[in-house]
Short mmCIF file of C-alpha atoms in Angstrom, two decimals:
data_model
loop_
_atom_site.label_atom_id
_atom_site.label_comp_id
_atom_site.label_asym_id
_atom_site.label_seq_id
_atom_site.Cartn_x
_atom_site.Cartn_y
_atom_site.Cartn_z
CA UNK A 1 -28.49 -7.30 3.53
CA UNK A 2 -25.35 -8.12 6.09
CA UNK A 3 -23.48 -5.20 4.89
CA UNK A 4 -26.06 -2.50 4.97
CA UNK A 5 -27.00 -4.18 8.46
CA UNK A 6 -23.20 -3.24 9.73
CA UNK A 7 -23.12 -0.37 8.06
CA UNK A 8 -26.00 1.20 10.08
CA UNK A 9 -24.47 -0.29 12.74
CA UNK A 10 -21.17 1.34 12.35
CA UNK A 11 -22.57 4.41 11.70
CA UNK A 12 -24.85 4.50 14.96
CA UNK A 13 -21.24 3.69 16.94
CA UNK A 14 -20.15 6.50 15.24
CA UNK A 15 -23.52 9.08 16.10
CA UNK A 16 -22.38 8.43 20.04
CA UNK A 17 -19.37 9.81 22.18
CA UNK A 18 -16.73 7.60 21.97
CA UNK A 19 -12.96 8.10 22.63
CA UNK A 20 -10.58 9.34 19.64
CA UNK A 21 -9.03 5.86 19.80
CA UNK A 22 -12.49 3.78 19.38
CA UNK A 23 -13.72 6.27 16.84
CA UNK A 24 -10.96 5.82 14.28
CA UNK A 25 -11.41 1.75 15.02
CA UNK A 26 -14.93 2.44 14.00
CA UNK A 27 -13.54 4.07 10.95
CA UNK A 28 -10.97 1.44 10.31
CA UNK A 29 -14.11 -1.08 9.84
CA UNK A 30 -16.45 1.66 7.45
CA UNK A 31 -13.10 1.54 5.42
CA UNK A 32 -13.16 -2.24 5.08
CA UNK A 33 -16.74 -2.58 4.32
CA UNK A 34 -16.68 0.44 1.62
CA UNK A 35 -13.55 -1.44 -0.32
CA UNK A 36 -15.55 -4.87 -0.27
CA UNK A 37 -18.46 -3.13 -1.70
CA UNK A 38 -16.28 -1.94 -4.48
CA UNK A 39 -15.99 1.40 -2.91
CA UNK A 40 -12.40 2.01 -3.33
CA UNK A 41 -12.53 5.73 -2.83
CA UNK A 42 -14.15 6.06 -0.09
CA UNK A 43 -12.53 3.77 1.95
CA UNK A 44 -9.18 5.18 1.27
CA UNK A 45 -10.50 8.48 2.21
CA UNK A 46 -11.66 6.71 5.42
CA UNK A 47 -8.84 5.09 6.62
CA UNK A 48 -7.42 8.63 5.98
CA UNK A 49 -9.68 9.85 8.45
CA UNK A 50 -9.47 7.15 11.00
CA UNK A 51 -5.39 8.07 11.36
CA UNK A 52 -5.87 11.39 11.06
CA UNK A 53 -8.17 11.36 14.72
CA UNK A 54 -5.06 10.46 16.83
CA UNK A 55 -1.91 11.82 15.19
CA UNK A 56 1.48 10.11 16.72
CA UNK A 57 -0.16 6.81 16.96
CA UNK A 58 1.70 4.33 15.25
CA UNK A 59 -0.39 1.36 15.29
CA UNK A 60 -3.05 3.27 13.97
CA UNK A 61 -1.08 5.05 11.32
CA UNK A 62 0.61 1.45 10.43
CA UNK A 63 -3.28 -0.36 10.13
CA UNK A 64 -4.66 2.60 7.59
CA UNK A 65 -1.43 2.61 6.10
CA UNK A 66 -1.75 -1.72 5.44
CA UNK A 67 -5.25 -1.05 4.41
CA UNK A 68 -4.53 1.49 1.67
CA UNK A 69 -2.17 -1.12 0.06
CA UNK A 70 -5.26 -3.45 -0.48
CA UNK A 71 -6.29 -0.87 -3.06
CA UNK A 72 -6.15 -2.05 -6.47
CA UNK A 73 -4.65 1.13 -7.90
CA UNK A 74 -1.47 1.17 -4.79
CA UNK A 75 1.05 2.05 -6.08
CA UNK A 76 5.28 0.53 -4.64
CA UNK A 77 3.17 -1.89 -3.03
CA UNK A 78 6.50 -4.22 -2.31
CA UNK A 79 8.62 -1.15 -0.86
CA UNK A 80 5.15 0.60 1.10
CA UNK A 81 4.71 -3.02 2.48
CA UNK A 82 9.12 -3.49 3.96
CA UNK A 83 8.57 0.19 5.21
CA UNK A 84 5.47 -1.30 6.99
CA UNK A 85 6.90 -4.23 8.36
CA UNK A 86 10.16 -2.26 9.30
CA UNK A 87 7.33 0.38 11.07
CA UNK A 88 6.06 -2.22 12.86
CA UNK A 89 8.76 -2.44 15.22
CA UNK A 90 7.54 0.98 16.58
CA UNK A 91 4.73 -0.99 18.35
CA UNK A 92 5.46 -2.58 21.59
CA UNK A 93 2.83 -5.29 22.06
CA UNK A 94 3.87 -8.58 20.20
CA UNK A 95 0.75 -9.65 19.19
CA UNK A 96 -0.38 -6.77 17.70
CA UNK A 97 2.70 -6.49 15.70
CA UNK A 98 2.25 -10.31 14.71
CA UNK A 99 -1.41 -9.58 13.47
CA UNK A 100 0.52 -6.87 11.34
CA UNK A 101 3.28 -9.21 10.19
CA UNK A 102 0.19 -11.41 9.26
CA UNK A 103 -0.77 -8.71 7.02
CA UNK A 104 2.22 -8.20 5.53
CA UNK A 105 2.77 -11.42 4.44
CA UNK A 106 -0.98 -12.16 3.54
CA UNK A 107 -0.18 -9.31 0.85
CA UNK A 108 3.07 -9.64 0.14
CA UNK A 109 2.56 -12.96 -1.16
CA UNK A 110 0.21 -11.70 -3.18
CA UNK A 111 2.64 -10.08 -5.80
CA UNK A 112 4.37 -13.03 -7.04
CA UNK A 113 8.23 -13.41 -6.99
CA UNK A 114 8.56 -9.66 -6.79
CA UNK A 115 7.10 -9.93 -2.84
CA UNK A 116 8.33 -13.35 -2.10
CA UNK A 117 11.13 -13.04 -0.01
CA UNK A 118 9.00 -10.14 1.80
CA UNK A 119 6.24 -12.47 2.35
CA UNK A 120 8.31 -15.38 3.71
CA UNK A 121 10.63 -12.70 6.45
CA UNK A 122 7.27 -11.31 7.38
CA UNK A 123 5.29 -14.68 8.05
CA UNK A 124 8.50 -15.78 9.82
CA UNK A 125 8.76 -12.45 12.03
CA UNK A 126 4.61 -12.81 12.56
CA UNK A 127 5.15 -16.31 13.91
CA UNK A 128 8.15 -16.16 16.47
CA UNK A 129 6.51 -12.76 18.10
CA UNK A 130 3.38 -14.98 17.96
CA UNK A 131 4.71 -17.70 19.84
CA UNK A 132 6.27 -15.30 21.77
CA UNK A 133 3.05 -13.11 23.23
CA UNK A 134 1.31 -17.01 23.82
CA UNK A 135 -0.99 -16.06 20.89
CA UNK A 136 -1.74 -19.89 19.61
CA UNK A 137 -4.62 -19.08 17.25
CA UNK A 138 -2.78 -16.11 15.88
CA UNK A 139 0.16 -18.44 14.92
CA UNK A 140 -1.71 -21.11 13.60
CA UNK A 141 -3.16 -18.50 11.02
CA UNK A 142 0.28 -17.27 10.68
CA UNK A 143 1.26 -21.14 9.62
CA UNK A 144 -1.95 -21.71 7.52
CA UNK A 145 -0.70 -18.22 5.61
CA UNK A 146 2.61 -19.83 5.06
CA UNK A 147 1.44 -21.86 1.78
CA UNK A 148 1.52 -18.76 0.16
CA UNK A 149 4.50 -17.07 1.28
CA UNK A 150 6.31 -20.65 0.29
CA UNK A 151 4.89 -20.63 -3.00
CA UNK A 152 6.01 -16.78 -3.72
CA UNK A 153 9.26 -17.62 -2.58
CA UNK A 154 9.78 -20.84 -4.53
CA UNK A 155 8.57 -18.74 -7.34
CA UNK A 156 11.76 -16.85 -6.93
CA UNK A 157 13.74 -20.24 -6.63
CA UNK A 158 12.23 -21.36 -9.67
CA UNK A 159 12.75 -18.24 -11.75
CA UNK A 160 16.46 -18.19 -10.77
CA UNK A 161 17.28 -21.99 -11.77
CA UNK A 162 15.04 -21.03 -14.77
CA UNK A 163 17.89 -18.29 -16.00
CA UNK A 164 20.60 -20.32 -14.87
CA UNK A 165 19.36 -23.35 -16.98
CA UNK A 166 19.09 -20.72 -19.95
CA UNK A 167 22.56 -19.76 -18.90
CA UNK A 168 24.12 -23.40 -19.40
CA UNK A 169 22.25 -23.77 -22.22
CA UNK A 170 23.72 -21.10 -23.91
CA UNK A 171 27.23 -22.03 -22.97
CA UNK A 172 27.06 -25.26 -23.97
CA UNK A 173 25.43 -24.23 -27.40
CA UNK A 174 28.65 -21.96 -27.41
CA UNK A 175 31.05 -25.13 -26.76
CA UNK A 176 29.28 -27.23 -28.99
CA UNK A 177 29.75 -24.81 -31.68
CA UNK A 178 33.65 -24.70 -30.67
CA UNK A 179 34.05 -28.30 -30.72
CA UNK A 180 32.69 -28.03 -34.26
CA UNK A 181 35.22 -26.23 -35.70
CA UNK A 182 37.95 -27.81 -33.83
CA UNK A 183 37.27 -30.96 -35.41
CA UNK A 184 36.40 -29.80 -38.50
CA UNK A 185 40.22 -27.90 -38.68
CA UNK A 186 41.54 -30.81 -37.22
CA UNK A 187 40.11 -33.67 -39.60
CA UNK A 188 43.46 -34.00 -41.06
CA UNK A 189 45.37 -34.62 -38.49
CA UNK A 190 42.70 -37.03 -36.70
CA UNK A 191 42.74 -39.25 -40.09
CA UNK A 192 46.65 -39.21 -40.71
CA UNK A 193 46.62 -40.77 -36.86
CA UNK A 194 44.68 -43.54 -37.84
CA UNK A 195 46.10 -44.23 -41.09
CA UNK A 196 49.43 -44.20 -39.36
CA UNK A 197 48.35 -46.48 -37.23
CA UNK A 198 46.94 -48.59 -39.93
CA UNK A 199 50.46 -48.64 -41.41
CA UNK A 200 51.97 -49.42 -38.79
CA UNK A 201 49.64 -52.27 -38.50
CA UNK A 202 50.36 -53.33 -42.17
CA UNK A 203 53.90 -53.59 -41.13
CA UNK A 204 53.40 -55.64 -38.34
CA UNK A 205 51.77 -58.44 -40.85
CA UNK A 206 54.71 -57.91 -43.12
#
Protein backbone atom coordinates (compact mmCIF):
# COMPACT_ATOMS: atom_id res chain seq x y z
CA UNK A 1 0.00 0.00 0.00
CA UNK A 2 1.34 3.74 -1.13
CA UNK A 3 0.42 5.16 2.12
CA UNK A 4 1.84 2.68 4.53
CA UNK A 5 4.95 2.77 2.03
CA UNK A 6 5.32 6.77 2.94
CA UNK A 7 4.44 6.34 6.12
CA UNK A 8 7.48 4.13 6.96
CA UNK A 9 9.19 6.37 5.02
CA UNK A 10 8.32 9.40 6.95
CA UNK A 11 8.84 7.85 9.96
CA UNK A 12 12.51 6.57 9.14
CA UNK A 13 13.19 10.60 8.18
CA UNK A 14 11.99 11.14 11.38
CA UNK A 15 14.32 8.12 13.43
CA UNK A 16 17.52 10.33 11.99
CA UNK A 17 19.04 13.80 13.07
CA UNK A 18 17.60 16.30 11.18
CA UNK A 19 17.32 20.09 11.81
CA UNK A 20 14.18 21.53 13.88
CA UNK A 21 13.08 23.09 10.58
CA UNK A 22 13.12 19.68 8.39
CA UNK A 23 11.69 17.76 11.29
CA UNK A 24 8.44 19.70 11.65
CA UNK A 25 8.28 19.51 7.50
CA UNK A 26 8.44 15.84 8.13
CA UNK A 27 5.61 16.30 10.51
CA UNK A 28 3.70 18.62 8.31
CA UNK A 29 3.50 15.50 5.72
CA UNK A 30 2.56 12.56 8.74
CA UNK A 31 -0.27 15.20 9.35
CA UNK A 32 -1.48 15.08 5.75
CA UNK A 33 -1.30 11.45 5.32
CA UNK A 34 -3.11 10.71 8.87
CA UNK A 35 -6.22 13.19 7.73
CA UNK A 36 -6.45 11.32 4.23
CA UNK A 37 -6.59 8.11 6.02
CA UNK A 38 -9.47 9.40 7.98
CA UNK A 39 -7.29 10.09 10.89
CA UNK A 40 -8.51 13.41 11.85
CA UNK A 41 -7.11 13.39 15.34
CA UNK A 42 -4.04 12.60 14.91
CA UNK A 43 -3.12 14.75 12.34
CA UNK A 44 -4.32 17.76 14.14
CA UNK A 45 -2.29 16.72 17.02
CA UNK A 46 0.58 16.52 14.48
CA UNK A 47 0.55 19.59 12.85
CA UNK A 48 0.42 20.73 16.54
CA UNK A 49 3.63 19.24 16.99
CA UNK A 50 5.30 20.19 13.80
CA UNK A 51 4.76 24.20 14.93
CA UNK A 52 5.41 23.61 18.19
CA UNK A 53 9.44 22.44 17.14
CA UNK A 54 10.34 26.02 16.03
CA UNK A 55 8.29 28.57 17.97
CA UNK A 56 8.39 32.27 16.23
CA UNK A 57 8.26 30.80 12.84
CA UNK A 58 5.57 32.13 10.96
CA UNK A 59 5.46 30.17 7.91
CA UNK A 60 5.41 27.23 9.86
CA UNK A 61 2.83 28.36 12.34
CA UNK A 62 0.68 29.77 9.19
CA UNK A 63 1.01 25.97 7.20
CA UNK A 64 -0.27 23.89 10.54
CA UNK A 65 -2.53 26.58 11.14
CA UNK A 66 -4.10 26.13 7.06
CA UNK A 67 -3.95 22.48 7.68
CA UNK A 68 -6.09 22.37 10.82
CA UNK A 69 -8.86 24.21 8.83
CA UNK A 70 -9.08 21.12 6.46
CA UNK A 71 -10.60 19.38 9.47
CA UNK A 72 -14.09 18.57 9.11
CA UNK A 73 -15.07 19.58 12.64
CA UNK A 74 -13.02 23.50 12.22
CA UNK A 75 -14.69 25.54 13.56
CA UNK A 76 -14.85 30.03 12.09
CA UNK A 77 -13.37 28.48 9.21
CA UNK A 78 -14.15 31.90 7.04
CA UNK A 79 -12.64 34.31 9.86
CA UNK A 80 -9.45 31.51 10.84
CA UNK A 81 -8.92 31.51 6.98
CA UNK A 82 -8.84 36.17 6.52
CA UNK A 83 -6.65 35.95 9.77
CA UNK A 84 -4.50 33.50 7.68
CA UNK A 85 -4.32 35.29 4.63
CA UNK A 86 -3.85 38.66 6.58
CA UNK A 87 -0.80 36.41 8.52
CA UNK A 88 0.59 35.72 5.49
CA UNK A 89 2.00 38.98 4.96
CA UNK A 90 4.43 38.14 7.87
CA UNK A 91 6.37 35.97 5.33
CA UNK A 92 8.80 37.59 3.11
CA UNK A 93 9.30 35.24 0.17
CA UNK A 94 6.49 35.75 -2.52
CA UNK A 95 6.14 32.48 -3.58
CA UNK A 96 5.75 30.94 -0.53
CA UNK A 97 3.12 33.34 0.44
CA UNK A 98 1.40 32.67 -3.07
CA UNK A 99 1.40 28.80 -2.37
CA UNK A 100 -0.44 30.02 0.90
CA UNK A 101 -2.83 32.37 -0.90
CA UNK A 102 -3.39 29.17 -3.06
CA UNK A 103 -4.57 27.59 -0.01
CA UNK A 104 -6.64 30.04 1.06
CA UNK A 105 -8.58 30.30 -1.77
CA UNK A 106 -8.59 26.46 -2.58
CA UNK A 107 -10.62 26.43 0.86
CA UNK A 108 -12.25 29.36 0.96
CA UNK A 109 -14.12 28.54 -2.00
CA UNK A 110 -15.06 25.70 -0.51
CA UNK A 111 -17.77 27.28 1.85
CA UNK A 112 -20.11 28.63 -0.60
CA UNK A 113 -21.20 32.35 -0.68
CA UNK A 114 -20.20 32.68 2.94
CA UNK A 115 -16.18 32.39 1.66
CA UNK A 116 -16.65 33.82 -1.73
CA UNK A 117 -15.38 37.08 -1.68
CA UNK A 118 -12.42 35.52 0.55
CA UNK A 119 -11.73 33.05 -2.05
CA UNK A 120 -11.72 35.45 -5.02
CA UNK A 121 -9.14 38.41 -2.87
CA UNK A 122 -7.03 35.44 -1.98
CA UNK A 123 -6.68 33.76 -5.56
CA UNK A 124 -6.17 37.36 -6.78
CA UNK A 125 -3.37 38.19 -4.04
CA UNK A 126 -1.85 34.35 -4.83
CA UNK A 127 -1.58 35.29 -8.49
CA UNK A 128 0.04 38.89 -8.69
CA UNK A 129 2.82 37.74 -5.90
CA UNK A 130 3.00 34.72 -8.26
CA UNK A 131 3.74 36.55 -11.23
CA UNK A 132 5.70 38.56 -9.22
CA UNK A 133 8.45 35.86 -7.67
CA UNK A 134 8.53 34.40 -11.73
CA UNK A 135 6.65 31.35 -10.32
CA UNK A 136 4.74 30.33 -13.80
CA UNK A 137 3.52 26.88 -12.70
CA UNK A 138 2.45 28.23 -9.37
CA UNK A 139 0.20 30.81 -11.18
CA UNK A 140 -1.17 28.68 -13.62
CA UNK A 141 -2.55 26.53 -10.61
CA UNK A 142 -3.50 29.73 -9.07
CA UNK A 143 -5.69 30.41 -12.51
CA UNK A 144 -6.91 26.75 -12.83
CA UNK A 145 -8.19 27.37 -8.91
CA UNK A 146 -9.99 30.41 -10.09
CA UNK A 147 -13.21 28.38 -11.40
CA UNK A 148 -14.00 27.98 -8.02
CA UNK A 149 -13.35 31.13 -6.40
CA UNK A 150 -15.63 32.63 -9.51
CA UNK A 151 -18.31 30.35 -8.85
CA UNK A 152 -18.35 31.18 -4.86
CA UNK A 153 -18.38 34.62 -5.69
CA UNK A 154 -21.10 34.61 -8.33
CA UNK A 155 -22.89 32.63 -5.74
CA UNK A 156 -22.92 35.79 -3.75
CA UNK A 157 -23.99 37.81 -6.96
CA UNK A 158 -26.69 35.52 -7.47
CA UNK A 159 -28.01 35.40 -3.93
CA UNK A 160 -28.09 39.24 -3.81
CA UNK A 161 -30.16 39.79 -7.21
CA UNK A 162 -32.12 36.78 -5.77
CA UNK A 163 -33.38 39.15 -2.61
CA UNK A 164 -33.54 42.08 -4.63
CA UNK A 165 -35.90 40.33 -7.18
CA UNK A 166 -37.97 39.20 -3.98
CA UNK A 167 -37.69 42.83 -3.01
CA UNK A 168 -39.46 44.22 -6.31
CA UNK A 169 -41.67 41.64 -6.18
CA UNK A 170 -43.00 42.54 -3.08
CA UNK A 171 -43.29 46.19 -3.93
CA UNK A 172 -44.96 45.78 -6.85
CA UNK A 173 -47.47 43.25 -5.19
CA UNK A 174 -47.80 46.30 -2.74
CA UNK A 175 -48.61 48.82 -5.77
CA UNK A 176 -50.71 46.52 -7.44
CA UNK A 177 -52.77 46.19 -4.44
CA UNK A 178 -52.85 50.22 -4.27
CA UNK A 179 -53.87 50.62 -7.72
CA UNK A 180 -56.74 48.32 -6.76
CA UNK A 181 -58.34 50.32 -4.48
CA UNK A 182 -57.71 53.49 -6.23
CA UNK A 183 -59.75 52.42 -8.98
CA UNK A 184 -62.12 50.71 -7.22
CA UNK A 185 -62.87 54.31 -5.04
CA UNK A 186 -62.56 56.02 -8.09
CA UNK A 187 -65.08 54.00 -10.43
CA UNK A 188 -67.42 56.81 -10.17
CA UNK A 189 -65.69 59.37 -11.21
CA UNK A 190 -63.88 57.34 -14.16
CA UNK A 191 -67.59 56.45 -15.53
CA UNK A 192 -69.21 60.03 -15.05
CA UNK A 193 -65.99 61.10 -17.44
CA UNK A 194 -67.05 58.99 -20.06
CA UNK A 195 -70.63 59.45 -19.88
CA UNK A 196 -69.91 63.13 -19.99
CA UNK A 197 -68.18 62.72 -22.77
CA UNK A 198 -70.82 60.63 -24.31
CA UNK A 199 -73.16 63.59 -23.75
CA UNK A 200 -71.32 65.78 -24.98
CA UNK A 201 -71.10 63.66 -28.00
CA UNK A 202 -74.98 63.33 -28.14
CA UNK A 203 -75.03 67.03 -28.35
CA UNK A 204 -72.78 67.35 -31.01
CA UNK A 205 -75.35 65.11 -33.28
CA UNK A 206 -78.14 67.29 -32.03
Amino acid sequence: DRQDEAARTLQQALAGPLPPRERAAVELDLGNLALTQGRAGDADATWAAAAALVPGDAELALAAELNRLRLPEAADRTARLRTALARSAQIGDAATRARHALNVAAQAGTLGPAGGELAWRAHEQGRTLALQAGAARLAARLLARAGRAVVARLAIGVDRTRRLAQARRRRADVGEADARAVVDAGAGAIAGVGEARDVSGARRRL
